[in-house]
Amino acid sequence: MEKRFDRKTVQDKLKQSLNRRINIIFLIITALIMLLILKVGYLQLIKGETYAAQIAAVENVEINNSVPRGRIFDRNGVPLVTNSSQKSIMYTRDRVTSQSELLDISKKLTNYIKMPIDNITERDKKDFWIISNRDKVEERMQKELDLFKDGSLSQQEYDQALLKKITNKDLESISDDELQQLAIFRIINGASELAPVEVKGEDVTEEEYATVSQNLDELPGVSTSMDWDRVYPQGDVLKTIFGKVSSKEEGLPKDLLDYYMARGYERNDRVGKSFLEEQYELTLSGKKTKMRYVTDKSGKIKSTEVIEPGQRGDDLVLTIDIKFQKKLEEIVEKHLKKLQKMDEEWSEEPIMDRAFIVVQDPRNGDILAMVGKIIDEDGNVSDYAYGTYQTQYMLGSSVKGATVLTAYQNNDLKVGQEIVDEGLKFKGRTSLMTSFFNPTGSKYPMDDREALQRSSNIYMYKLGLKAMGLNYSYNMGLPLDVSEASEDFQKGFHQFGLGVETQIDLPNESKGYQPKLEGNFAAIQLLQATIGQHYSYTPMQATQYVSSIANDGYRLRPHIVKEVRSATNNDELGPIKRNVEGTILNRIDNSNKEFKQVQNGFLDVYNKLYGTGYEYFAHKLPVTAAGKTGTAQRYIGKKNGEDQFVYNLTNVGYAPAENPVISFASIVPDTPMKPDRTFLPSHEIEAEMITEYFKLNKHLLPENSKGFTGEDEQSVKDGNDQLETINQN
């Protein structure tokens, strides 16, 4: 009885143990099933779209194709830069195209198009010979191939050895037909997968375009399309300022590759690479056409479709008046040729070779015209408009308005204050420092207004001494440390845009040259800076400076773009997308009374007897203008033991004197001075400019304007006749 009980107990225990094991296995299986269900659910519900997109990416690849750039117009809607369509042969490489297939496509294309071969290099020929002569390569390279296989030779060493074994005779064996094939192959072999490249985009004939289009079935990956190129309806006028666009061969600039690639550009995209085209690249480039390439699983292209049409770039409307720009270029060119002839007569070694003038609207910062011309020894004139903001020159007395206003700011001068113009003698210097109008240095008291009118150097020198905390006395010494005074002086000039960037909407602007004043001559250099010596500024900076005086103290950002217009599908300008307005950069820290005093001084320069601009501006203009002339002396070396100098002839001004609508700055560097202290008549440029501007814009003439006299009309005609005569000679 006891034994039966024990046997039953053992059986029960075995049964319970088995049941537990079965339950554990069942739980494990259930858990695995649940995990599987969760995983499948996760893949379908959470990651389903991701994997579907990856599958679709194998079969549907989106590519962006470039579109024509936006156009550029002048302020009146006259086209300056447009596009011309040109026929183009394109190729799109799929994912599995082999080099032998590329060779076959290249060979077939030679039956339909003729390629230029000038760009084929020796390395191109060697690579082509290698691909086309596999058997000969294997025969010549057997030894090197064995070394490469056993690791004794690297891939680079093998390739170099192979290139060395290709002889000139091998390269000469490439036929003319094969060179045509190579010209095509080198392009399509370098193409990225599914990224269209241009095989031929220039000089595609009607016959080539038609025959390729008719035979696309036997040319996999080849297509025909219409490309674009830049056209300049106004010829070379301002062409340097418009800038250039890269070719498809150039593609993206290497130094900006990451910048453009991050914005959806392809390596071979054409982009603006200088001046306006570069500055407004993102505006002009447009919206690319989005294409879908459908491929099979092997990577072969099955079909293409447009999924999002492109749109050419937006248009730019400039502040430039192209009619006025052209007229001003004629004026500058005429006088530059005239001045060159005079320079040759006056100088043993003439070096004058350029002239600049910038015209701006002081009310809003619009650049109405910017002219730079450079002339060679044979009298050939070329455009140098970018020199108006990228090159700098000493301005001479033209800066004296800024000197006086800075002295007001620093409490070194009061409106109407008299200072004696006289010869200055400093310790250690043998010669007197004098004003041009007072060469003997006799005592001549004058106020600030007359000092501007007669261009008193001594008045400005004494303001420079006050900036150093000094009053003049005969044979006085000058301090060595003028750092604080020069810093205050430069800060004052910076308010006008002299010595800082104007912030014009063009790339690579120069901010002029204001070196640190130190050493034994620092004090003298500071005095010279008060009359426009030692420091150099661009014509654009000079224009911003005088505009700030014309508009009662507002420094405006100059700009060459007036509006951005939305792209249209026709030749018409679209609606305004964005206005580019003249931003106020700063208000100059002077009172209205102080500005009025300087403006009156500028008025007297042009319109009062003994004013330095009286001869050119008092009686020859249709309006009353105001401004400040300048002459900066530049040392060029010694000759026969004597110092030799040339002179920058400068002028800043505005018109009409009341409520001005134009301001300007002109510079003719490196001109001679005759022994009788006569300078070249460069200010005729500005006088003619003012007359021509108001002839083109009679609606801007004030009610009390002088009008256009017969003499004015005749002088313009004589000037044009003179230009024609000079060109003929």
XYZ file of C-alpha atoms in Angstrom:
729
model
C 0.000 0.000 0.000
C 2.789 2.328 0.904
C 4.682 1.505 -2.289
C 1.656 2.250 -4.516
C 1.373 5.649 -2.876
C 5.017 6.407 -3.577
C 4.685 5.329 -7.218
C 1.677 7.598 -7.719
C 3.469 10.524 -6.169
C 6.389 10.126 -8.569
C 4.053 9.963 -11.559
C 2.252 13.098 -10.440
C 5.514 14.915 -10.077
C 6.595 13.890 -13.575
C 3.268 14.978 -15.005
C 3.442 18.366 -13.265
C 6.993 18.914 -14.503
C 5.984 18.078 -18.059
C 3.023 20.440 -17.884
C 5.253 23.255 -16.666
C 7.662 22.701 -19.536
C 4.846 22.671 -22.060
C 3.470 25.898 -20.591
C 6.890 27.558 -20.753
C 7.358 26.487 -24.373
C 3.858 27.730 -25.185
C 4.582 31.069 -23.534
C 7.843 31.402 -25.457
C 6.102 30.590 -28.747
C 3.327 33.044 -27.918
C 5.876 35.743 -27.094
C 7.748 35.111 -30.348
C 4.507 35.322 -32.315
C 3.652 38.581 -30.578
C 7.110 39.984 -31.336
C 6.734 38.945 -34.962
C 3.324 40.616 -35.159
C 4.737 43.778 -33.595
C 7.704 43.770 -35.976
C 5.492 43.308 -39.027
C 3.192 46.046 -37.775
C 6.167 48.356 -37.197
C 7.524 47.694 -40.670
C 4.153 48.209 -42.321
C 2.727 51.069 -40.294
C 5.777 52.983 -39.104
C 8.484 52.310 -41.687
C 6.248 51.405 -44.597
C 6.480 54.780 -46.330
C 10.248 54.888 -45.897
C 10.791 51.482 -47.493
C 8.261 52.252 -50.200
C 10.178 55.427 -51.004
C 13.429 53.470 -51.138
C 11.876 50.977 -53.531
C 10.466 53.832 -55.594
C 13.880 55.467 -55.640
C 15.197 52.480 -57.508
C 12.573 52.978 -60.164
C 11.845 56.752 -59.996
C 14.724 59.232 -59.814
C 14.097 62.983 -59.723
C 16.557 65.303 -61.490
C 16.524 69.111 -61.757
C 17.216 70.696 -65.150
C 18.427 74.287 -65.460
C 16.278 77.087 -66.880
C 17.140 80.425 -68.544
C 18.363 83.202 -66.257
C 16.379 86.293 -65.417
C 16.851 89.374 -67.576
C 18.226 92.803 -66.676
C 16.581 96.124 -67.618
C 17.347 99.789 -67.047
C 15.078 101.979 -64.907
C 12.861 102.744 -67.927
C 12.386 99.118 -68.986
C 15.045 99.115 -71.712
C 16.570 95.596 -71.990
C 20.241 95.421 -71.036
C 20.840 91.672 -70.655
C 18.550 89.046 -72.191
C 18.730 85.409 -73.306
C 18.908 83.873 -76.747
C 17.805 80.280 -77.213
C 20.264 77.863 -78.773
C 19.929 74.283 -79.887
C 21.641 71.721 -77.712
C 22.522 68.010 -77.875
C 22.289 66.426 -74.409
C 23.173 63.061 -72.876
C 21.874 61.404 -69.696
C 23.840 58.435 -68.379
C 21.940 55.648 -66.651
C 23.249 53.591 -63.746
C 24.650 50.626 -65.636
C 26.105 52.088 -68.820
C 29.552 50.622 -69.465
C 32.488 52.344 -71.138
C 32.104 50.130 -74.200
C 28.486 51.285 -74.504
C 29.614 54.899 -74.161
C 32.136 54.320 -76.946
C 29.382 52.891 -79.122
C 27.072 55.867 -78.466
C 29.943 58.274 -79.180
C 30.692 56.547 -82.464
C 27.061 56.651 -83.567
C 26.780 60.343 -82.712
C 29.724 61.163 -84.983
C 27.466 60.267 -87.900
C 25.207 63.205 -87.056
C 27.255 65.984 -85.431
C 30.688 67.533 -85.899
C 32.560 68.309 -82.695
C 35.369 70.795 -81.987
C 38.557 68.960 -81.004
C 40.601 71.883 -79.655
C 39.995 70.902 -76.023
C 41.219 67.318 -76.397
C 44.355 66.825 -74.300
C 47.161 64.310 -74.628
C 45.830 62.526 -71.551
C 42.395 62.277 -73.206
C 44.016 60.618 -76.207
C 45.938 58.163 -74.040
C 42.823 57.187 -72.085
C 40.929 56.714 -75.356
C 43.717 54.583 -76.828
C 43.731 52.377 -73.707
C 39.979 51.766 -73.872
C 40.075 51.137 -77.614
C 43.084 48.765 -77.553
C 42.561 46.319 -74.689
C 44.504 43.507 -76.386
C 47.585 45.665 -76.986
C 47.456 46.958 -73.419
C 47.394 43.408 -72.036
C 50.280 42.401 -74.293
C 52.475 45.364 -73.318
C 51.669 45.235 -69.625
C 51.960 41.479 -68.920
C 54.912 41.877 -66.562
C 53.374 44.811 -64.701
C 50.028 42.995 -64.530
C 51.661 40.021 -62.786
C 53.332 42.371 -60.296
C 50.019 44.120 -59.719
C 48.225 40.819 -59.072
C 50.739 39.673 -56.456
C 50.649 43.073 -54.731
C 54.139 44.212 -55.731
C 52.714 47.095 -57.768
C 50.004 49.541 -56.677
C 47.152 50.647 -58.922
C 48.694 54.104 -59.259
C 52.096 52.677 -60.180
C 50.474 50.363 -62.722
C 48.552 53.256 -64.314
C 51.678 55.418 -64.535
C 53.638 52.597 -66.144
C 50.857 52.079 -68.687
C 50.729 55.762 -69.639
C 54.499 55.798 -70.188
C 54.257 52.874 -72.611
C 51.842 54.724 -74.904
C 53.974 56.240 -77.657
C 53.494 59.254 -79.907
C 53.037 56.800 -82.749
C 50.107 55.271 -80.864
C 48.500 58.682 -80.471
C 49.131 59.600 -84.102
C 47.304 56.431 -85.110
C 44.037 57.908 -83.802
C 42.113 58.880 -86.927
C 40.118 62.068 -87.499
C 36.887 60.101 -87.110
C 38.151 58.679 -83.825
C 39.042 62.185 -82.630
C 35.426 63.150 -83.253
C 34.372 60.101 -81.261
C 36.816 61.025 -78.491
C 35.478 64.594 -78.332
C 32.051 63.151 -77.520
C 33.297 60.309 -75.317
C 35.311 62.573 -72.983
C 32.118 64.502 -72.207
C 29.675 61.652 -71.666
C 32.244 59.502 -69.850
C 32.543 62.221 -67.220
C 28.786 62.498 -66.731
C 27.235 61.634 -63.377
C 24.440 59.082 -63.255
C 21.080 60.504 -64.359
C 22.505 64.049 -64.563
C 22.103 65.488 -68.089
C 25.259 66.917 -69.674
C 25.601 69.021 -72.781
C 27.418 67.227 -75.591
C 27.233 70.141 -78.004
C 25.673 73.495 -77.182
C 27.329 75.962 -79.516
C 26.984 76.149 -83.283
C 24.533 73.242 -83.488
C 23.263 73.398 -87.063
C 19.669 72.865 -88.137
C 20.724 69.664 -89.906
C 22.548 68.297 -86.841
C 19.620 69.066 -84.571
C 17.122 67.473 -86.971
C 19.098 64.293 -87.713
C 19.849 63.623 -84.047
C 16.170 64.175 -83.189
C 15.130 61.709 -85.902
C 17.529 58.992 -84.706
C 17.084 59.107 -80.937
C 15.905 55.473 -80.909
C 19.408 54.265 -81.749
C 21.064 56.734 -79.363
C 20.122 55.666 -75.809
C 20.451 58.536 -73.339
C 20.800 61.190 -76.062
C 18.225 63.973 -76.316
C 17.775 67.328 -78.015
C 16.745 70.466 -76.178
C 16.874 74.248 -76.286
C 19.529 75.919 -74.136
C 20.209 79.651 -73.581
C 23.014 82.145 -73.784
C 23.406 85.747 -72.580
C 22.784 88.589 -75.061
C 23.644 92.282 -74.569
C 21.310 94.499 -76.651
C 23.233 97.671 -75.689
C 26.600 96.304 -76.796
C 29.499 96.760 -74.391
C 27.860 99.523 -72.338
C 28.208 98.529 -68.645
C 28.990 94.964 -69.703
C 31.758 94.717 -67.124
C 29.292 95.642 -64.361
C 26.753 93.054 -65.514
C 29.421 90.391 -65.026
C 29.866 86.947 -66.519
C 28.149 83.572 -66.240
C 30.145 80.356 -66.069
C 29.989 77.903 -68.943
C 28.799 74.335 -68.445
C 32.414 73.230 -68.733
C 33.361 75.573 -65.873
C 30.277 74.798 -63.785
C 30.293 75.827 -60.140
C 33.284 77.794 -58.799
C 35.486 75.523 -56.697
C 35.629 77.969 -53.795
C 31.802 78.115 -53.637
C 31.065 74.478 -54.451
C 29.648 73.553 -51.029
C 27.589 76.760 -50.878
C 25.839 76.073 -54.184
C 25.524 72.291 -53.767
C 23.709 72.877 -50.466
C 21.179 74.962 -52.416
C 20.336 72.282 -54.957
C 22.830 73.161 -57.696
C 24.613 70.551 -59.826
C 28.362 70.685 -60.425
C 27.971 71.643 -64.078
C 25.315 74.327 -63.489
C 25.999 77.761 -64.928
C 26.166 80.492 -62.294
C 27.044 84.162 -62.120
C 30.746 84.461 -61.419
C 31.267 88.232 -61.228
C 29.569 91.555 -60.490
C 25.746 91.732 -60.843
C 25.412 88.171 -62.144
C 27.218 86.942 -59.029
C 25.616 89.341 -56.544
C 22.064 88.422 -57.600
C 22.668 84.767 -58.533
C 19.870 83.351 -56.386
C 17.415 85.838 -57.924
C 18.490 85.383 -61.542
C 18.941 81.591 -61.508
C 15.234 80.693 -61.464
C 13.431 77.492 -60.533
C 14.690 74.335 -62.188
C 12.493 71.927 -64.116
C 12.000 68.779 -62.030
C 12.237 65.601 -64.131
C 11.506 62.001 -63.144
C 13.609 59.237 -64.689
C 11.935 55.826 -64.429
C 14.473 52.999 -64.411
C 14.196 49.240 -64.285
C 15.887 47.209 -61.561
C 19.092 47.006 -63.570
C 19.308 50.800 -63.686
C 18.369 51.296 -67.341
C 16.220 54.347 -68.064
C 12.750 53.299 -69.197
C 11.055 56.705 -69.497
C 11.157 60.341 -68.404
C 8.470 62.795 -67.412
C 8.226 66.392 -66.194
C 6.775 66.395 -62.687
C 7.228 70.113 -61.983
C 7.756 72.688 -64.752
C 10.618 75.110 -64.258
C 10.490 78.882 -64.310
C 13.226 81.148 -65.590
C 14.862 83.516 -63.146
C 13.287 86.733 -61.918
C 14.187 89.957 -63.725
C 16.236 92.849 -62.359
C 15.323 96.468 -63.044
C 18.347 98.687 -62.469
C 18.549 102.260 -61.243
C 20.674 103.048 -64.316
C 19.241 105.268 -67.053
C 20.924 103.648 -70.053
C 20.307 106.628 -72.329
C 22.044 108.912 -69.839
C 24.757 106.289 -69.240
C 25.557 106.133 -72.956
C 25.654 109.913 -73.258
C 27.935 110.222 -70.252
C 30.263 107.554 -71.629
C 30.526 109.562 -74.855
C 31.359 112.700 -72.868
C 34.037 110.971 -70.776
C 35.580 109.247 -73.797
C 35.679 112.499 -75.761
C 37.388 114.414 -72.969
C 39.705 111.546 -72.048
C 41.093 111.545 -75.591
C 41.382 115.320 -75.517
C 43.118 115.284 -72.126
C 45.519 112.563 -73.280
C 46.652 114.731 -76.198
C 47.174 117.679 -73.843
C 49.037 115.448 -71.393
C 51.380 114.355 -74.193
C 52.035 118.007 -75.055
C 52.601 119.099 -71.448
C 54.532 116.117 -70.073
C 57.802 114.497 -71.033
C 56.509 111.194 -69.661
C 52.670 111.321 -69.662
C 50.933 108.753 -67.451
C 47.327 110.003 -67.309
C 45.212 107.080 -68.562
C 41.765 107.011 -66.896
C 38.711 108.971 -65.812
C 35.692 108.235 -63.605
C 32.343 109.789 -62.824
C 29.452 108.458 -60.738
C 26.008 110.097 -60.720
C 23.521 109.321 -57.959
C 20.116 110.463 -56.775
C 20.851 111.879 -53.285
C 17.224 111.391 -52.268
C 17.210 107.592 -52.431
C 20.688 106.264 -53.310
C 19.828 105.282 -56.910
C 22.949 105.070 -59.091
C 21.900 106.799 -62.317
C 25.193 106.303 -64.161
C 28.647 104.959 -63.351
C 31.368 105.536 -65.900
C 34.982 104.455 -65.830
C 37.195 104.624 -68.906
C 40.833 103.720 -69.437
C 42.889 104.705 -72.474
C 46.055 103.092 -73.842
C 49.033 104.756 -75.531
C 47.402 104.390 -78.947
C 44.234 106.167 -77.858
C 42.066 103.048 -77.597
C 39.450 103.431 -74.860
C 38.013 100.502 -72.904
C 35.430 100.173 -70.154
C 36.556 100.417 -66.540
C 33.235 100.999 -64.775
C 34.096 98.635 -61.920
C 36.975 100.973 -61.075
C 34.361 103.383 -59.694
C 34.058 101.256 -56.574
C 37.121 98.983 -56.615
C 39.956 101.526 -57.053
C 40.858 104.424 -54.784
C 42.529 107.806 -55.260
C 43.421 110.856 -53.191
C 40.578 113.365 -53.578
C 42.382 116.579 -52.675
C 40.313 119.597 -51.646
C 37.027 117.903 -52.569
C 36.992 116.472 -49.012
C 37.103 119.885 -47.318
C 33.353 119.832 -46.722
C 33.866 116.744 -44.546
C 36.820 118.431 -42.808
C 34.723 121.467 -41.830
C 31.742 119.365 -40.689
C 34.044 117.107 -38.632
C 35.553 120.190 -36.974
C 32.033 121.344 -36.042
C 31.346 117.932 -34.486
C 34.526 118.030 -32.396
C 33.893 121.631 -31.220
C 37.012 122.826 -33.028
C 35.032 125.290 -35.158
C 31.877 127.396 -34.995
C 29.724 128.419 -37.951
C 31.069 131.657 -39.447
C 34.327 131.586 -37.459
C 37.201 133.543 -39.006
C 40.678 132.058 -39.321
C 43.666 133.760 -40.950
C 45.034 132.211 -44.137
C 48.802 132.757 -43.983
C 52.058 130.960 -44.640
C 52.748 128.321 -41.970
C 56.269 127.571 -40.772
C 56.913 124.572 -38.543
C 60.057 123.649 -36.681
C 62.384 121.510 -38.752
C 60.772 122.483 -42.076
C 62.401 125.072 -44.325
C 59.475 125.829 -46.640
C 56.228 127.645 -45.937
C 52.934 125.778 -46.244
C 50.520 127.987 -48.207
C 47.175 127.933 -49.985
C 47.092 127.705 -53.780
C 45.294 131.063 -54.107
C 47.736 132.731 -51.656
C 51.191 131.452 -52.690
C 53.116 134.216 -50.892
C 51.489 133.392 -47.560
C 50.233 136.906 -46.816
C 47.697 137.235 -43.999
C 44.124 136.885 -45.255
C 41.310 136.428 -42.711
C 38.289 134.419 -43.905
C 35.355 132.483 -42.511
C 34.472 128.840 -43.149
C 32.219 129.624 -46.115
C 34.909 131.583 -47.954
C 37.500 128.961 -47.008
C 35.459 126.434 -48.976
C 34.852 128.846 -51.852
C 38.537 129.669 -52.319
C 39.753 126.251 -51.126
C 41.991 127.493 -48.324
C 44.514 124.847 -47.314
C 45.662 126.934 -44.351
C 42.148 127.117 -42.896
C 42.007 123.305 -42.953
C 45.553 122.917 -41.571
C 44.624 125.086 -38.607
C 41.543 122.920 -38.024
C 43.923 119.952 -38.002
C 46.067 121.690 -35.376
C 42.957 122.314 -33.263
C 42.174 118.591 -33.505
C 45.607 118.009 -31.918
C 44.748 120.545 -29.209
C 47.095 123.201 -30.651
C 46.917 126.777 -31.904
C 49.358 127.910 -34.551
C 52.470 129.918 -33.734
C 55.436 130.607 -35.977
C 58.103 127.841 -36.036
C 56.130 125.720 -33.580
C 56.963 122.078 -33.082
C 54.516 119.297 -33.869
C 53.686 116.295 -31.660
C 54.822 112.775 -32.519
C 51.691 111.078 -31.177
C 48.538 112.153 -33.023
C 46.652 108.875 -32.585
C 43.705 110.389 -30.707
C 43.331 113.320 -33.115
C 43.598 111.092 -36.201
C 41.062 108.656 -34.744
C 38.563 111.487 -34.180
C 39.250 112.779 -37.690
C 38.709 109.366 -39.289
C 35.514 108.775 -37.311
C 34.151 112.027 -38.684
C 35.009 111.034 -42.255
C 33.534 107.555 -41.764
C 30.133 109.124 -41.127
C 30.189 110.340 -44.745
C 31.309 106.965 -46.130
C 34.955 107.989 -46.551
C 37.176 105.121 -45.422
C 34.360 102.573 -44.991
C 32.391 100.511 -47.493
C 29.455 102.288 -49.101
C 27.646 98.893 -49.067
C 26.712 99.130 -52.740
C 25.041 95.966 -54.043
C 28.082 94.817 -56.018
C 30.789 92.376 -54.851
C 34.381 93.096 -53.807
C 34.033 96.757 -52.911
C 37.148 98.638 -51.769
C 36.846 100.656 -48.575
C 39.613 103.039 -49.590
C 42.946 103.538 -47.875
C 43.390 105.218 -44.489
C 46.796 104.149 -43.135
C 47.692 104.566 -39.490
C 49.473 107.851 -38.795
C 52.664 107.286 -36.826
C 56.325 108.263 -36.793
C 58.074 111.603 -37.234
C 55.710 112.787 -39.974
C 52.403 111.729 -38.381
C 51.340 115.294 -37.532
C 52.151 116.590 -41.031
C 50.259 113.644 -42.535
C 47.205 114.500 -40.434
C 47.358 118.094 -41.669
C 47.615 116.803 -45.228
C 44.595 114.549 -44.664
C 42.468 117.629 -43.892
C 42.970 118.777 -47.506
C 42.503 115.345 -49.096
C 46.112 114.168 -49.246
C 47.530 110.927 -47.824
C 44.162 109.106 -47.598
C 42.538 107.585 -50.703
C 38.884 106.935 -51.520
C 36.862 105.423 -54.360
C 34.698 107.507 -56.711
C 31.678 105.714 -55.211
C 32.691 106.782 -51.690
C 33.133 110.354 -52.923
C 29.604 110.260 -54.367
C 28.132 108.941 -51.118
C 29.960 111.695 -49.218
C 28.655 114.565 -51.346
C 25.152 113.046 -51.413
C 25.177 113.214 -47.610
C 25.803 116.955 -47.837
C 23.206 117.422 -50.590
C 20.425 115.709 -48.584
C 21.165 117.469 -45.264
C 23.105 114.718 -43.555
C 21.717 111.295 -44.446
C 24.225 108.685 -45.559
C 22.342 106.429 -47.962
C 23.381 103.017 -49.200
C 23.965 103.347 -52.959
C 22.337 100.655 -55.053
C 22.303 99.691 -58.707
C 19.227 97.414 -58.553
C 15.883 99.204 -58.241
C 13.375 96.343 -58.403
C 13.076 92.585 -58.671
C 10.286 91.632 -61.087
C 8.572 88.231 -61.156
C 9.373 86.088 -64.179
C 6.776 85.846 -66.942
C 6.289 83.495 -69.883
C 6.585 86.330 -72.392
C 8.767 89.364 -73.073
C 6.796 91.633 -70.743
C 8.049 92.644 -67.307
C 6.179 90.912 -64.508
C 4.791 92.472 -61.323
C 7.147 93.959 -58.743
C 8.312 91.242 -56.392
C 10.641 93.381 -54.294
C 11.674 97.032 -54.189
C 15.324 97.786 -53.438
C 15.263 101.067 -51.570
C 18.020 103.364 -50.391
C 18.653 102.391 -46.790
C 19.718 105.150 -44.404
C 23.012 103.897 -42.982
C 23.459 106.747 -40.517
C 22.542 110.359 -39.797
C 25.624 112.583 -39.716
C 26.050 114.301 -36.361
C 25.782 117.932 -37.486
C 23.078 120.571 -37.116
C 21.013 121.952 -40.000
C 22.789 125.288 -39.524
C 26.178 123.626 -39.967
C 25.056 121.784 -43.095
C 23.618 124.986 -44.520
C 26.946 126.773 -44.033
C 28.836 124.071 -45.934
C 26.166 124.006 -48.654
C 26.552 127.775 -49.043
C 30.300 127.326 -49.331
C 29.763 124.718 -52.062
C 27.344 127.108 -53.793
C 30.016 129.819 -53.823
C 32.630 127.413 -55.236
C 30.619 127.164 -58.464
C 28.835 130.501 -58.604
C 30.902 133.238 -56.943
C 33.899 135.008 -58.437
C 37.171 133.434 -57.236
C 35.357 130.184 -56.524
C 37.509 127.305 -57.795
C 34.683 126.030 -60.030
C 33.375 129.419 -61.150
C 34.896 129.235 -64.648
C 33.122 125.965 -65.484
C 29.795 126.143 -63.669
C 28.653 129.731 -63.060
C 27.243 130.561 -66.497
C 27.194 127.338 -68.519
C 24.519 125.240 -66.805
C 20.726 125.142 -67.160
C 20.450 125.019 -63.353
C 22.384 126.436 -60.419
C 24.694 123.724 -59.100
C 26.954 123.474 -56.054
C 30.063 121.475 -55.292
C 33.723 121.340 -54.372
C 36.693 120.900 -56.679
C 39.955 119.292 -55.651
C 43.544 118.733 -56.734
C 45.582 116.023 -55.013
C 49.346 115.964 -55.486
C 51.079 112.597 -55.950
C 54.846 112.172 -55.801
C 56.255 109.995 -58.612
C 60.023 110.321 -58.088
C 62.939 112.576 -58.950
C 64.223 113.817 -62.276
C 67.427 115.822 -62.623
C 67.480 116.092 -58.844
C 64.004 117.627 -58.643
C 60.847 116.098 -57.168
C 58.247 115.162 -59.754
C 54.490 115.213 -59.129
C 51.242 114.432 -60.904
C 47.793 115.606 -59.852
C 44.409 113.971 -59.351
C 41.733 116.364 -60.599
C 38.532 115.753 -58.636
C 35.106 117.280 -58.219
C 32.058 116.499 -56.085
C 28.762 118.306 -56.477
C 25.006 118.267 -56.865
C 22.237 119.982 -58.826
C 20.059 121.909 -58.502
C 21.680 123.590 -55.505
C 18.241 123.770 -53.864
C 16.408 120.428 -53.630
C 19.044 118.478 -55.611
C 18.019 115.501 -57.740
C 21.525 114.437 -58.773
C 24.846 114.283 -56.977
C 28.137 113.280 -58.546
C 31.846 112.694 -58.091
C 34.500 112.693 -60.800
C 38.187 111.803 -60.728
C 40.848 112.159 -63.430
C 44.060 110.820 -61.841
C 47.726 111.508 -62.626
C 47.466 114.680 -64.711
C 50.279 117.223 -65.214
C 50.502 120.855 -64.103
C 52.081 123.461 -66.368
C 54.769 125.797 -64.978
C 52.194 128.608 -64.912
C 50.165 126.452 -62.460
C 47.523 125.578 -65.046
C 45.681 122.254 -64.808
C 43.942 120.199 -67.469
C 40.317 121.298 -68.078
C 38.772 118.109 -66.666
C 35.763 119.878 -65.124
C 34.229 120.227 -68.571
C 33.151 116.602 -68.055
C 30.935 117.441 -65.077
C 29.538 120.605 -66.685
C 28.480 118.704 -69.802
C 27.090 115.885 -67.657
C 24.767 118.251 -65.755
C 23.546 119.835 -68.988
C 22.880 116.483 -70.655
C 21.078 115.075 -67.625
C 18.553 117.893 -67.527
C 18.098 117.770 -71.297
C 17.012 114.169 -70.863
C 14.942 115.002 -67.772
C 13.414 118.417 -68.440
C 10.577 117.608 -66.043
C 13.105 117.824 -63.182
C 14.157 121.389 -63.993
C 13.162 123.860 -61.250
C 10.807 126.689 -62.141
C 13.599 129.249 -61.892
C 15.995 127.263 -64.099
C 18.192 129.083 -66.577
C 17.017 126.867 -69.428
C 19.085 125.788 -72.409
C 20.699 128.579 -74.377
C 21.751 128.371 -77.987
C 25.325 128.413 -76.729
C 24.624 125.298 -74.629
C 23.130 123.495 -77.610
C 26.044 124.523 -79.834
C 28.655 123.498 -77.255
C 27.159 120.006 -77.099
C 27.133 119.791 -80.907
C 30.738 121.005 -81.071
C 31.693 118.404 -78.485
C 30.123 115.596 -80.522
C 31.838 116.850 -83.681
C 35.116 116.942 -81.783
C 34.673 113.334 -80.626
C 34.057 112.244 -84.223
C 37.198 114.089 -85.377
C 39.314 112.529 -82.610
C 38.024 109.045 -83.484
C 38.863 109.603 -87.151
C 42.378 110.697 -86.259
